[in-house]
Short mmCIF file of C-alpha atoms and ligand atoms in Angstrom, two decimals:
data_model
loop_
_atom_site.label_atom_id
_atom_site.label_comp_id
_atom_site.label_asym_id
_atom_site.label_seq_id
_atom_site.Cartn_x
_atom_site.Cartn_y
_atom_site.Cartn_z
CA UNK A 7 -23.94 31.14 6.11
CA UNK A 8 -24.22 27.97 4.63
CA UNK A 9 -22.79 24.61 5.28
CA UNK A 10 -19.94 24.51 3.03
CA UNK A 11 -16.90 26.88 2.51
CA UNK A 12 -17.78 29.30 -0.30
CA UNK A 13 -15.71 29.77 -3.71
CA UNK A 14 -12.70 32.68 -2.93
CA UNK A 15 -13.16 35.18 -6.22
CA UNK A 16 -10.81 37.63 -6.94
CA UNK A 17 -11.64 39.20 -10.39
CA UNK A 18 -11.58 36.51 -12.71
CA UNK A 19 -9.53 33.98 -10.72
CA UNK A 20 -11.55 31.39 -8.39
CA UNK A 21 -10.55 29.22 -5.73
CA UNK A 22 -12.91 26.17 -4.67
CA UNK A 23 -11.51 26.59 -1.07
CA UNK A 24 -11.98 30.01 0.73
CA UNK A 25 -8.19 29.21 1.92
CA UNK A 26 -5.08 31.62 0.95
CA UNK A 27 -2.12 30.12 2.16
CA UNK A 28 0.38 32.95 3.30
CA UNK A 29 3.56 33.66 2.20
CA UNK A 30 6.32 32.81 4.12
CA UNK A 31 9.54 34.28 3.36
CA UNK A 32 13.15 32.97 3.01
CA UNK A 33 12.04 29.51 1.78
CA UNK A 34 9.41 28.44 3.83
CA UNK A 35 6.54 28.90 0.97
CA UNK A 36 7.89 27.79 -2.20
CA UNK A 37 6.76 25.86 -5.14
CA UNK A 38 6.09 22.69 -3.44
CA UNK A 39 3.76 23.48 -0.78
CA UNK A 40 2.03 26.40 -2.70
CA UNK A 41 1.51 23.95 -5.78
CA UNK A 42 0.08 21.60 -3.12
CA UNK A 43 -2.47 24.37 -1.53
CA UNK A 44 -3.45 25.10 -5.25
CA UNK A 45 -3.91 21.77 -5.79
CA UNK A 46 -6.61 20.99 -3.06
CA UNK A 47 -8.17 24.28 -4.19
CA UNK A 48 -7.23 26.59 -1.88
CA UNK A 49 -4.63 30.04 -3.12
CA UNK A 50 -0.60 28.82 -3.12
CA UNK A 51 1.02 31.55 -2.56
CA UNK A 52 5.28 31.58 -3.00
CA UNK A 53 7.25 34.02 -0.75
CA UNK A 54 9.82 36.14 -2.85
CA UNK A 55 11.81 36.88 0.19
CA UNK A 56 15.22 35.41 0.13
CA UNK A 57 14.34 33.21 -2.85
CA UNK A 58 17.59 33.44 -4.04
CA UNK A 59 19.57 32.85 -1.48
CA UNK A 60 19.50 29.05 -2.18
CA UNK A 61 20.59 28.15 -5.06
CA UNK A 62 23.66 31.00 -5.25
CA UNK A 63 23.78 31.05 -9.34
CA UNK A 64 25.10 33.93 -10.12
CA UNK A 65 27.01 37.23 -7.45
CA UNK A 66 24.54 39.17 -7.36
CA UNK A 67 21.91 38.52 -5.03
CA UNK A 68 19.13 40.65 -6.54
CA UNK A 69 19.38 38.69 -10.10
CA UNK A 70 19.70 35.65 -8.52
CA UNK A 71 16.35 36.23 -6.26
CA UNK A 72 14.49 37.17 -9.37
CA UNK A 73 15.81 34.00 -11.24
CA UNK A 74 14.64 31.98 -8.68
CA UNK A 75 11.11 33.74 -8.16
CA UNK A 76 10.62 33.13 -12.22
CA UNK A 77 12.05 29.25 -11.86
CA UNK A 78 9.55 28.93 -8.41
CA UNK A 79 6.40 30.25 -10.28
CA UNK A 80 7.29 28.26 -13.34
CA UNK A 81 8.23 25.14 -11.65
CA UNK A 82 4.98 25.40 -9.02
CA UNK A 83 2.55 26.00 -12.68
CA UNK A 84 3.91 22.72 -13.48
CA UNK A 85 2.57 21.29 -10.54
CA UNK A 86 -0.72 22.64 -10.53
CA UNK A 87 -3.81 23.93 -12.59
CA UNK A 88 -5.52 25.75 -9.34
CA UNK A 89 -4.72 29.42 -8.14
CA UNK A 90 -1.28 30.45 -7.38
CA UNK A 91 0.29 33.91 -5.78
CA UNK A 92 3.50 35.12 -5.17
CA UNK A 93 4.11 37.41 -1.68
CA UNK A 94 6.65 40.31 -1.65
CA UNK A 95 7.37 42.04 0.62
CA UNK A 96 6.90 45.94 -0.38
CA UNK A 97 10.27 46.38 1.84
CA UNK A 98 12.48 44.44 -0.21
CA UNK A 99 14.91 46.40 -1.95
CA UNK A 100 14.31 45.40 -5.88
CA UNK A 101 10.54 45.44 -5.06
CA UNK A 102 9.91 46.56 -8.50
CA UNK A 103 12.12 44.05 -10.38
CA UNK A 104 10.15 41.17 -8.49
CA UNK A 105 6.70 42.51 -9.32
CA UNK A 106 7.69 42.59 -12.60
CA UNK A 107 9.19 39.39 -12.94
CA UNK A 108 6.02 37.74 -10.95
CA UNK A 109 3.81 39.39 -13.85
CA UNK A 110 5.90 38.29 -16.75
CA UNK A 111 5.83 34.40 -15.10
CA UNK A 112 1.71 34.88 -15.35
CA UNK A 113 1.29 34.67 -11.42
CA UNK A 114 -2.60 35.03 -11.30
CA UNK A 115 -1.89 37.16 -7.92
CA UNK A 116 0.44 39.61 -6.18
CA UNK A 117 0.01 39.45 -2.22
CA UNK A 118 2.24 42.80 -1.36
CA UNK A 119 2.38 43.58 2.86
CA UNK A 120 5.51 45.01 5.13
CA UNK A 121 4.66 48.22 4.40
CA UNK A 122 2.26 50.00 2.20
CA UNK A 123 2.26 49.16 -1.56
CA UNK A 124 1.55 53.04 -2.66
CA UNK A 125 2.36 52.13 -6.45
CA UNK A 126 1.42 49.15 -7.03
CA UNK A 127 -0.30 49.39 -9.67
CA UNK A 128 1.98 51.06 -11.58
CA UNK A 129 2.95 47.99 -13.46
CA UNK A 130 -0.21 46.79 -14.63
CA UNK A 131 -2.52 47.94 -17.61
CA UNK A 132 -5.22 46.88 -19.42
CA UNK A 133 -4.09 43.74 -20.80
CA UNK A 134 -2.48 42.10 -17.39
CA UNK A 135 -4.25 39.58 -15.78
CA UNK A 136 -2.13 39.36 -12.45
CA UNK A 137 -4.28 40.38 -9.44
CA UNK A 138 -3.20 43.15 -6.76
CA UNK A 139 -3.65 42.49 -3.40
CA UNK A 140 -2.63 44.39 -0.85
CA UNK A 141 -1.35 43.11 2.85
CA UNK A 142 -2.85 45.40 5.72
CA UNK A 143 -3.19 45.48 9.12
CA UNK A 144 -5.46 48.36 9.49
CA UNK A 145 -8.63 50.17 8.29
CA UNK A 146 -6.57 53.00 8.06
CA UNK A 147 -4.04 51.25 5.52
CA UNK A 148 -6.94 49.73 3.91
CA UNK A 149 -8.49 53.40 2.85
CA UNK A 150 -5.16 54.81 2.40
CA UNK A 151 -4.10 52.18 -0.38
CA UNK A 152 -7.56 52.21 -2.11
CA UNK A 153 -7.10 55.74 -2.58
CA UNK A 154 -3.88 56.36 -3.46
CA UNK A 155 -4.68 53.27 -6.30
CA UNK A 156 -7.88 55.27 -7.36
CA UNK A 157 -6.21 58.83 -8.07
CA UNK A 158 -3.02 58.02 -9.15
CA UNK A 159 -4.21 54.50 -11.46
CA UNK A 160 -7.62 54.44 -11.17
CA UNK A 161 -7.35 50.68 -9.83
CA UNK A 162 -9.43 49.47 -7.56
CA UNK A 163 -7.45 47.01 -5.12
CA UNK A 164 -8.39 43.30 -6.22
CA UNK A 165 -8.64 42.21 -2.76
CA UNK A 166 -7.27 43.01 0.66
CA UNK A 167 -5.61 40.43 3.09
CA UNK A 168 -5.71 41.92 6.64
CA UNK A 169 -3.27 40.46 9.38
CA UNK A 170 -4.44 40.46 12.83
CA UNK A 171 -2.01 40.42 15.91
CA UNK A 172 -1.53 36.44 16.54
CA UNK A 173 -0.30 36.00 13.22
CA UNK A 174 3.52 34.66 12.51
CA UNK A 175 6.76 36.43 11.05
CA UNK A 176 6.69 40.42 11.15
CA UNK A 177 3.64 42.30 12.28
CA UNK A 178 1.95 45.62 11.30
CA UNK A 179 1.29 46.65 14.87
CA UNK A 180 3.18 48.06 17.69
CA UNK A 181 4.65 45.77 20.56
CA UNK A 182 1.65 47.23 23.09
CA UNK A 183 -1.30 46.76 20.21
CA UNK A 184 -0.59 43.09 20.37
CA UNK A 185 -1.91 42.73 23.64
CA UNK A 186 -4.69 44.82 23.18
CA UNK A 187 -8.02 43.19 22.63
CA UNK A 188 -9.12 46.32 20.42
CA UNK A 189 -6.64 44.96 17.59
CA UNK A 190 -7.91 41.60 17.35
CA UNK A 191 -8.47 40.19 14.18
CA UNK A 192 -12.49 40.08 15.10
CA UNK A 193 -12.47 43.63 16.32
CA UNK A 194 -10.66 45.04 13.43
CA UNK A 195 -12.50 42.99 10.07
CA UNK A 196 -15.69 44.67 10.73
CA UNK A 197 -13.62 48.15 10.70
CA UNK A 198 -12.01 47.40 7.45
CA UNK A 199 -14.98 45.74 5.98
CA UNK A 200 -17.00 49.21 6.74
CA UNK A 201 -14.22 51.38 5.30
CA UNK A 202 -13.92 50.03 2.00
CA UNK A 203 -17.93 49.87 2.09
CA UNK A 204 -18.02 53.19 0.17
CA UNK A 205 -15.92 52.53 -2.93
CA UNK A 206 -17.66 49.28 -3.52
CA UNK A 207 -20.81 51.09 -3.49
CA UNK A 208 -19.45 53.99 -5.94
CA UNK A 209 -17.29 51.17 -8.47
CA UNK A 210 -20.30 48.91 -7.94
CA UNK A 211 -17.49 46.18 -7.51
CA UNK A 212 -16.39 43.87 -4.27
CA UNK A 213 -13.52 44.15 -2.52
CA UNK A 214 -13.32 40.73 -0.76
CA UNK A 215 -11.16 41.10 2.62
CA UNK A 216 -9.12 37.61 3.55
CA UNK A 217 -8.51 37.76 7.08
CA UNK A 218 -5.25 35.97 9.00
CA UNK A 219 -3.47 35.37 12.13
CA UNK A 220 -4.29 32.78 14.39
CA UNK A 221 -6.62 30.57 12.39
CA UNK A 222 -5.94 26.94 13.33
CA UNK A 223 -9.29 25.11 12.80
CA UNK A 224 -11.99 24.33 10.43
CA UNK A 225 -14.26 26.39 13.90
CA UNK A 226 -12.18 29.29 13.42
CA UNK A 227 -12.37 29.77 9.82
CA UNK A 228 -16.13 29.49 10.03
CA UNK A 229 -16.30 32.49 12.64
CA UNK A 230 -14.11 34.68 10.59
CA UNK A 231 -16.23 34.06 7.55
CA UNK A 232 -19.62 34.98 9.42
CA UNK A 233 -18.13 38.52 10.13
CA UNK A 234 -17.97 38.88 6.38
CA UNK A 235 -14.24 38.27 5.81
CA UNK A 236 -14.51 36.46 2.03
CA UNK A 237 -11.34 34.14 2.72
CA UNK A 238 -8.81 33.35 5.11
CA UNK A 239 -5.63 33.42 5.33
CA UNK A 240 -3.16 30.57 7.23
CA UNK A 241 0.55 30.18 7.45
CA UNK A 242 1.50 28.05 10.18
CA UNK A 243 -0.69 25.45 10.00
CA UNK A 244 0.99 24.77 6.18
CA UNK A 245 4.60 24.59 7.92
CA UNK A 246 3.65 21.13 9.73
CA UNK A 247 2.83 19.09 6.23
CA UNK A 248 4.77 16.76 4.55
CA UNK A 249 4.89 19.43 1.20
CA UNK A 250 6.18 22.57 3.18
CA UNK A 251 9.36 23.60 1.87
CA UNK A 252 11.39 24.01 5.53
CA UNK A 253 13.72 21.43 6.41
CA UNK A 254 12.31 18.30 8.85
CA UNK A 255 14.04 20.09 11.42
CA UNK A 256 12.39 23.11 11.01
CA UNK A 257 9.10 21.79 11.33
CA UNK A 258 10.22 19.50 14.27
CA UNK A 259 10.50 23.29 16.19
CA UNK A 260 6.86 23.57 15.71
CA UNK A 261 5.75 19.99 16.76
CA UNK A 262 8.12 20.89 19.98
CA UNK A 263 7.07 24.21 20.68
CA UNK A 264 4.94 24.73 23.90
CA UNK A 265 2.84 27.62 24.24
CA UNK A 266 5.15 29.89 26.44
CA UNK A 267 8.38 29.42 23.78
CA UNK A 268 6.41 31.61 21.45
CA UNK A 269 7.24 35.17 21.89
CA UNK A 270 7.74 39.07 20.40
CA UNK A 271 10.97 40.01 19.19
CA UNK A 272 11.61 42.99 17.62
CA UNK A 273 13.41 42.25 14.10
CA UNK A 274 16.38 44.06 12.60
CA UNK A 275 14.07 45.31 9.84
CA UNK A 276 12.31 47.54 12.85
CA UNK A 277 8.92 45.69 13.20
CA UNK A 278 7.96 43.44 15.67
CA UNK A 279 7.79 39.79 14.60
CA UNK A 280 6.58 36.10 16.39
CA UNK A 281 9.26 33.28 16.81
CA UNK A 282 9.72 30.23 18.54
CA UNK A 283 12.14 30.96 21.25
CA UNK A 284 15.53 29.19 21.35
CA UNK A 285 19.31 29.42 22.26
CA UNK A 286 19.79 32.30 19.57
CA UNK A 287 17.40 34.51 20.38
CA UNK A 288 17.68 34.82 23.90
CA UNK A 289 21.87 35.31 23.19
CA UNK A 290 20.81 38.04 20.97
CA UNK A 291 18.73 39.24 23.75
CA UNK A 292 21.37 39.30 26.25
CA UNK A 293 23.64 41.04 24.12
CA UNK A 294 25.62 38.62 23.03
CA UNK A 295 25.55 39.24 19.02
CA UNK A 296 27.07 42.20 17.46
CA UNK A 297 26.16 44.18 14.45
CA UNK A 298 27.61 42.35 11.68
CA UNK A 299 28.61 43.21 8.02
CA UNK A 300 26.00 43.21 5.83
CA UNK A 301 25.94 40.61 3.25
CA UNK A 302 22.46 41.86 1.04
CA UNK A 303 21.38 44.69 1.39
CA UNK A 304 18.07 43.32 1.20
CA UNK A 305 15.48 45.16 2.91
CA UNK A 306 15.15 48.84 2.92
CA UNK A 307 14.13 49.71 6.57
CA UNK A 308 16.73 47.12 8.02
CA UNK A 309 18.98 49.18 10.72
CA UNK A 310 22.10 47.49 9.37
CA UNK A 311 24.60 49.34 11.57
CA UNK A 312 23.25 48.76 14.83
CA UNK A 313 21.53 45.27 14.08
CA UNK A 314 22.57 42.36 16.20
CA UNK A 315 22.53 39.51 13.45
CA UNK A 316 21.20 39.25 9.72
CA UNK A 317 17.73 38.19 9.70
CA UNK A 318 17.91 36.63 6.34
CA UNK A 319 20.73 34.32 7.78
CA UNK A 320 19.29 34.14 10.66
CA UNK A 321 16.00 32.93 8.48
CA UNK A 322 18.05 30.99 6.11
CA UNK A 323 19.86 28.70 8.45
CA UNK A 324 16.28 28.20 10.24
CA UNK A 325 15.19 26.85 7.45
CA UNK A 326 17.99 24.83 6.33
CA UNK A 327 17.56 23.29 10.27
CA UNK A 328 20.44 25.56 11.23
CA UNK A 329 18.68 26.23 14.61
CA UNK A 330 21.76 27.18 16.35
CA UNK A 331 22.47 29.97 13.88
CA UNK A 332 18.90 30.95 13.28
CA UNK A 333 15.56 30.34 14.62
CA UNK A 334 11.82 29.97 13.34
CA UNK A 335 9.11 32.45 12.32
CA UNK A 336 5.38 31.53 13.72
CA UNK A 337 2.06 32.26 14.79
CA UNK A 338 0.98 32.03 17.80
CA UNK A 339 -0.84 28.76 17.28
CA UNK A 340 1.99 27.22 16.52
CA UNK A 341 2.61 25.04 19.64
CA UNK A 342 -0.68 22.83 18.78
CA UNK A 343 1.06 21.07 15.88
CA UNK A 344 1.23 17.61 16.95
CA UNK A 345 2.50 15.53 13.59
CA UNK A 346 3.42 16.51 10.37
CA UNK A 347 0.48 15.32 7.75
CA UNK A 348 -0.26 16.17 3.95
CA UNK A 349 -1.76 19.46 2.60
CA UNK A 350 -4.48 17.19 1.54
CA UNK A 351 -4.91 16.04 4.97
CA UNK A 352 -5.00 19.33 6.29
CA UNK A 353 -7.38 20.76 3.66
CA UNK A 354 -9.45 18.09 4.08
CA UNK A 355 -9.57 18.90 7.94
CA UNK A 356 -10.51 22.33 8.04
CA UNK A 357 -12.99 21.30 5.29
CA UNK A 358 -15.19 19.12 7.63
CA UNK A 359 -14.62 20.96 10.56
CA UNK A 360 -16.24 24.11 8.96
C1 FMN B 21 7.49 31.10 9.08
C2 FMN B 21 6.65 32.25 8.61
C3 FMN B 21 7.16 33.12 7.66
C4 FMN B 21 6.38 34.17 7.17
N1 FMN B 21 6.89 35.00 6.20
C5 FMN B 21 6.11 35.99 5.68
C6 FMN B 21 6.60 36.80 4.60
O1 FMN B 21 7.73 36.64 4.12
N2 FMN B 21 5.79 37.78 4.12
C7 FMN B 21 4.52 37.98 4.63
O2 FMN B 21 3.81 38.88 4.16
N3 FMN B 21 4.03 37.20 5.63
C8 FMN B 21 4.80 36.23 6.15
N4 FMN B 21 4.27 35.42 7.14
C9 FMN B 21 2.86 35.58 7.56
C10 FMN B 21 1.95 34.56 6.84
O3 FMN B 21 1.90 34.81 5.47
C11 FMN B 21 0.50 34.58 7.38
O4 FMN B 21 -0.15 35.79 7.10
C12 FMN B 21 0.41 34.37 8.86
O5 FMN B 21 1.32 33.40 9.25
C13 FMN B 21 -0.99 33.98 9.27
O6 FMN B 21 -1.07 33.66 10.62
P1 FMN B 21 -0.99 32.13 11.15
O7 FMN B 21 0.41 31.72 10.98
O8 FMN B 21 -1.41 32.23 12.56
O9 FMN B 21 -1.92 31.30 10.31
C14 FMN B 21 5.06 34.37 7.67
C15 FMN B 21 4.57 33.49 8.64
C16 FMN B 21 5.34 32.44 9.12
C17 FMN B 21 4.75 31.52 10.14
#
């Protein structure tokens, strides 16, 4: 590998940078700091999630979150020339609606994860230039997508991102693979990198992997890179710049945060997720929320009747700097934030470090 950080291609879109920055949902990632990532030449990517829970335009939720997706991708194309994504979450319940709405906006990519984007593809043809990539956490997912795509839509995934265990918000393994050294992101690349080694050799085409969860440093994205991931992919290490769309407050969690405050918990929606422990969690954990009435109806697999709290309020006041009626998503890095500097400054970082 060479000295300097390779171009990220994805069909016909490039990025200078190598650097995806991940979604991160109820209005951590929006137009500002993905505009900003796209802007040193890395991949902005907005999270759909909770959009519209903001800026409450109109009753119903649903129209209101696809509003905002199209006003987010619009206003962050304003902002920038370089490469720009949205993230949904394949969980959400109007899915489809936001896909759609993502392609009509022009987004040059769809990063879909939280469970497995079977049909994906049904909303592309010929003539769309939007990108599909899939979020996996597993060689297994990895095969099952590509071939699902290839009989159903004969589409060839764009790209795969694949999540290892350190990474922050809801995870795609169980509470015990966390802890086990077979699932980290090292151990499993090479896995998924060999799987989808057969359909590039039949399509004579590349399937780049980016690979996430737990890369801080410059160091770490050069080691990921030599195992023959194509990109990376970092979310907490956007939340401490000036650009990231959380409330000061928010971020200030991070730049507190020592190692041990950063735990498991297991979220309503019924995966596993990484927070920065506070006051709210550990009253949920002692029992002292109750299921609660639900406002959204947002997420499909959320256990609504016997849930503790909402997470998208939970999530919403977070990032609002609510603490006390919420708390913060993040990797397991996160307590190594020491300031908050500029995207540039950050890019700019990793750049010479590599
Ligand atoms: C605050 C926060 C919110 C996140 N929200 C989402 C989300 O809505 N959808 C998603 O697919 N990933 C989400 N993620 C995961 C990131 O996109 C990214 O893959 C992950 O954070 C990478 O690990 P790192 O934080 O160690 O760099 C979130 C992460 C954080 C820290």
């Amino acid at each position: 590998m060479g000295n300097r950080m390779k171009k990220l291609i994805i069909g016909n879109k490039e990025a200078i940078l190598p650097i995806v920055q991940g979604g991160m949902g109820i209005g951590i990632s929006l137009a500002k700091l993905a505009a900003a990532v796209a802007n040193e030449g890395g991949v902005g990517v907005i999270s759909a999630a909770g959009v519209g829970l903001f800026e409450k335009k109109v009753k119903d939720i649903n129209q209101n979150n696809i509003n905002e997706l199209k006003n987010e991708i619009e206003k962050a194309k304003s902002l920038t020339s370089g490469i720009l994504g949205v993230n949904i979450m394949v969980a959400l319940s109007n899915f489809d609606d936001l896909v759609e709405a993502s392609i009509e906006s022009g987004i040059d990519i769809i990063f879909a994860g939280a469970g497995l984007p079977l049909n994906l593809p049904k909303h592309v043809n010929e003539t769309t230039d939007t990108k599909l990539v899939p979020i996996i956490s597993s060689a297994r997912a990895a095969v099952l997508i590509t071939k699902k795509w290839l009989k159903s839509y004969n589409y060839l995934p764009d790209a795969f991102v694949l999540e290892g265990p350190k990474a922050g918000g809801h995870l795609g393994f169980k509470v015990e693979q966390l802890e086990d050294d077979e699932y980290l992101l090292e151990n499993i690349l090479p896995k998924v990198l060999e799987a989808l080694k057969p359909f590039e050799v039949k399509y004579n085409k590349k399937i780049p992997v980016i690979a996430g969860g737990g890369i801080y440093t410059g160091k770490d994205i050069r080691k990921i890179l030599s195992l023959g991931a194509a990109g990376v992919q970092m979310g907490t290490r956007f939340v401490t710049t000036f650009e990231c769309d959380a409330s000061d407050a928010f971020k200030q969690v991070y730049i507190d945060a020592k190692e041990e405050d950063l735990r498991i918990i297991k979220s309503p929606v019924g995966l596993p997720g990484r927070a920065v422990t506070n006051k709210y969690l550990e009253d949920v954990e002692s029992g002292l929320k109750y299921p609660f009435t639900c406002p959204f109806d947002c997420i499909i697999t959320c256990k609504k009747e016997v849930a503790p709290y909402c997470i998208s309020l939970a999530l919403m006041n977070a990032k609002n700097g609510k603490l006390h009626q919420g708390f913060a998503f993040a990797g397991s890095n996160a307590y190594r934030a020491e300031k908050i500097v500029s995207v540039k400054e950050l890019m700019d970082s990793l750049v010479k470090e590599f």
